[in-house]
Short mmCIF file of C-alpha atoms in Angstrom, two decimals:
data_model
loop_
_atom_site.label_atom_id
_atom_site.label_comp_id
_atom_site.label_asym_id
_atom_site.label_seq_id
_atom_site.Cartn_x
_atom_site.Cartn_y
_atom_site.Cartn_z
CA UNK A 1 41.42 3.79 -13.29
CA UNK A 2 39.39 6.86 -11.68
CA UNK A 3 38.53 8.08 -8.49
CA UNK A 4 34.97 9.36 -7.38
CA UNK A 5 34.80 11.98 -4.28
CA UNK A 6 31.32 11.93 -3.00
CA UNK A 7 30.04 14.82 -0.96
CA UNK A 8 30.20 14.32 2.96
CA UNK A 9 28.20 11.53 3.69
CA UNK A 10 27.93 12.61 7.60
CA UNK A 11 25.70 15.58 6.01
CA UNK A 12 23.43 13.28 4.22
CA UNK A 13 19.71 12.86 5.15
CA UNK A 14 17.68 9.48 6.07
CA UNK A 15 14.37 8.82 4.32
CA UNK A 16 11.80 6.66 6.03
CA UNK A 17 9.11 4.92 3.84
CA UNK A 18 5.73 3.58 5.07
CA UNK A 19 5.84 -0.24 5.02
CA UNK A 20 3.58 -3.14 6.20
CA UNK A 21 6.78 -5.47 7.35
CA UNK A 22 9.55 -4.69 9.61
CA UNK A 23 12.95 -5.23 7.77
CA UNK A 24 15.70 -6.03 10.17
CA UNK A 25 18.59 -4.97 7.60
CA UNK A 26 16.88 -1.65 7.48
CA UNK A 27 17.61 -1.42 11.48
CA UNK A 28 14.67 1.04 12.25
CA UNK A 29 12.48 -1.27 10.20
CA UNK A 30 11.22 1.06 7.29
CA UNK A 31 14.37 3.36 6.63
CA UNK A 32 16.59 3.89 3.75
CA UNK A 33 19.59 6.32 3.85
CA UNK A 34 19.23 9.01 0.84
CA UNK A 35 22.24 10.54 -0.73
CA UNK A 36 22.02 13.23 -3.39
CA UNK A 37 24.70 15.66 -4.53
CA UNK A 38 27.58 16.17 -6.93
CA UNK A 39 30.59 14.04 -7.30
CA UNK A 40 33.95 14.75 -8.55
CA UNK A 41 35.83 12.25 -10.98
CA UNK A 42 39.52 12.27 -11.51
CA UNK A 43 41.70 10.06 -13.43
CA UNK A 44 40.92 8.38 -16.57
CA UNK A 45 37.60 10.14 -16.32
CA UNK A 46 37.69 14.02 -15.39
CA UNK A 47 34.85 15.91 -14.50
CA UNK A 48 31.69 15.95 -12.22
CA UNK A 49 28.40 14.21 -11.71
CA UNK A 50 25.06 14.39 -10.56
CA UNK A 51 24.81 11.59 -7.76
CA UNK A 52 22.05 9.80 -6.43
CA UNK A 53 22.37 6.94 -3.90
CA UNK A 54 19.97 4.55 -1.78
CA UNK A 55 21.04 2.35 1.02
CA UNK A 56 19.58 0.22 3.77
CA UNK A 57 20.50 1.99 7.00
CA UNK A 58 22.84 -1.24 7.88
CA UNK A 59 26.07 -0.96 9.54
CA UNK A 60 26.27 2.74 7.82
CA UNK A 61 23.55 4.35 9.68
CA UNK A 62 25.79 5.40 13.16
CA UNK A 63 29.32 5.21 13.26
CA UNK A 64 29.05 4.37 17.01
CA UNK A 65 26.31 1.51 16.42
CA UNK A 66 27.91 -1.84 16.40
CA UNK A 67 25.48 -4.14 14.20
CA UNK A 68 26.40 -7.39 11.78
CA UNK A 69 23.92 -5.77 9.34
CA UNK A 70 25.47 -5.26 5.99
CA UNK A 71 24.45 -1.89 4.32
CA UNK A 72 23.78 -2.25 0.41
CA UNK A 73 23.88 1.01 -1.78
CA UNK A 74 22.48 1.72 -5.18
CA UNK A 75 23.85 4.62 -7.00
CA UNK A 76 23.28 6.35 -10.27
CA UNK A 77 25.60 9.13 -11.75
CA UNK A 78 25.14 11.84 -14.56
CA UNK A 79 28.62 12.31 -15.54
CA UNK A 80 29.83 15.25 -17.49
CA UNK A 81 33.24 14.58 -18.25
CA UNK A 82 36.56 14.32 -20.51
CA UNK A 83 37.79 10.88 -21.35
CA UNK A 84 41.27 10.73 -22.64
CA UNK A 85 41.49 9.52 -26.21
CA UNK A 86 37.42 9.66 -26.44
CA UNK A 87 36.58 13.22 -25.97
CA UNK A 88 33.99 14.95 -23.66
CA UNK A 89 30.27 14.61 -23.17
CA UNK A 90 27.85 13.02 -20.87
CA UNK A 91 26.98 9.44 -19.77
CA UNK A 92 25.51 7.48 -16.81
CA UNK A 93 27.08 5.34 -14.39
CA UNK A 94 25.22 2.93 -12.18
CA UNK A 95 27.19 1.51 -9.09
CA UNK A 96 26.24 -1.62 -6.58
CA UNK A 97 28.29 -1.19 -3.18
CA UNK A 98 28.49 -2.80 -0.16
CA UNK A 99 29.69 -0.98 2.96
CA UNK A 100 32.39 -3.15 5.02
CA UNK A 101 32.52 -0.75 8.23
CA UNK A 102 33.37 2.43 9.97
CA UNK A 103 36.72 1.17 11.03
CA UNK A 104 37.97 1.42 7.52
CA UNK A 105 35.24 2.90 5.45
CA UNK A 106 35.46 0.37 2.71
CA UNK A 107 33.15 0.33 -0.09
CA UNK A 108 33.31 -2.33 -2.56
CA UNK A 109 31.34 -3.50 -5.39
CA UNK A 110 30.81 -3.01 -9.13
CA UNK A 111 30.16 0.13 -11.68
CA UNK A 112 28.78 -0.12 -15.28
CA UNK A 113 28.26 2.63 -17.80
CA UNK A 114 24.67 2.60 -18.75
CA UNK A 115 24.30 1.13 -22.33
CA UNK A 116 23.54 4.14 -24.90
CA UNK A 117 23.33 6.59 -22.07
CA UNK A 118 26.51 8.70 -24.07
CA UNK A 119 26.25 12.07 -25.59
CA UNK A 120 28.03 14.28 -27.76
CA UNK A 121 31.89 12.82 -28.30
CA UNK A 122 30.73 10.06 -25.78
CA UNK A 123 27.99 8.58 -27.72
CA UNK A 124 29.47 5.17 -27.97
CA UNK A 125 31.08 5.13 -24.51
CA UNK A 126 30.73 1.73 -22.75
CA UNK A 127 32.73 0.16 -19.69
CA UNK A 128 32.32 -1.70 -16.36
CA UNK A 129 34.53 -2.82 -13.63
CA UNK A 130 34.91 -2.66 -9.74
CA UNK A 131 35.22 -0.59 -6.82
CA UNK A 132 38.26 -1.30 -4.79
CA UNK A 133 38.42 -1.01 -0.74
CA UNK A 134 40.92 1.69 0.40
CA UNK A 135 43.97 0.89 1.55
CA UNK A 136 44.78 1.05 5.43
CA UNK A 137 46.41 4.59 5.65
CA UNK A 138 47.48 5.84 9.33
CA UNK A 139 47.27 9.51 8.28
CA UNK A 140 43.60 9.06 7.27
CA UNK A 141 40.92 9.70 10.08
CA UNK A 142 37.68 9.45 7.99
CA UNK A 143 37.85 6.64 5.45
CA UNK A 144 34.14 7.10 4.73
CA UNK A 145 34.53 10.47 2.95
CA UNK A 146 37.82 9.56 1.09
CA UNK A 147 37.49 8.93 -2.74
CA UNK A 148 36.28 5.73 -4.18
CA UNK A 149 38.95 3.77 -6.28
CA UNK A 150 37.25 2.35 -9.59
CA UNK A 151 39.16 0.12 -12.19
CA UNK A 152 37.98 -1.68 -14.82
CA UNK A 153 37.76 -0.92 -18.89
CA UNK A 154 36.31 1.96 -20.75
CA UNK A 155 35.56 1.89 -24.57
CA UNK A 156 34.50 4.31 -26.97
#
């Protein structure tokens, strides 16, 4: 189990692309949200990552907007970390997530270490798992900016 803390999502930008079609799931027809920054890993993976994520605007585009569109996210991490029992080095993780709404900030989905992406002591690292929804906590006001809980298996 490990957690990933993203940068503040409210400070991220929205990138629009030229398109022939209007895609209803992108809300404004042609827009994606783009997220770039550094993320922090804690738990069974300790370190940091260069992080990039793209998403349709869906329900995540505006906290005051009530729509039924699903927000789908695809993320890539270049991780520099220590993995207990394996050592330290670099590897890549990809993740596919769905955002379940501003009320609870729940992102759910799956993650996978990119095959053959390991370097240094982590040259043979592999693994995959799921991203779990956060549990309701009355003391948390902003679930969207809480760490993402990842469970699964890691081998090296």
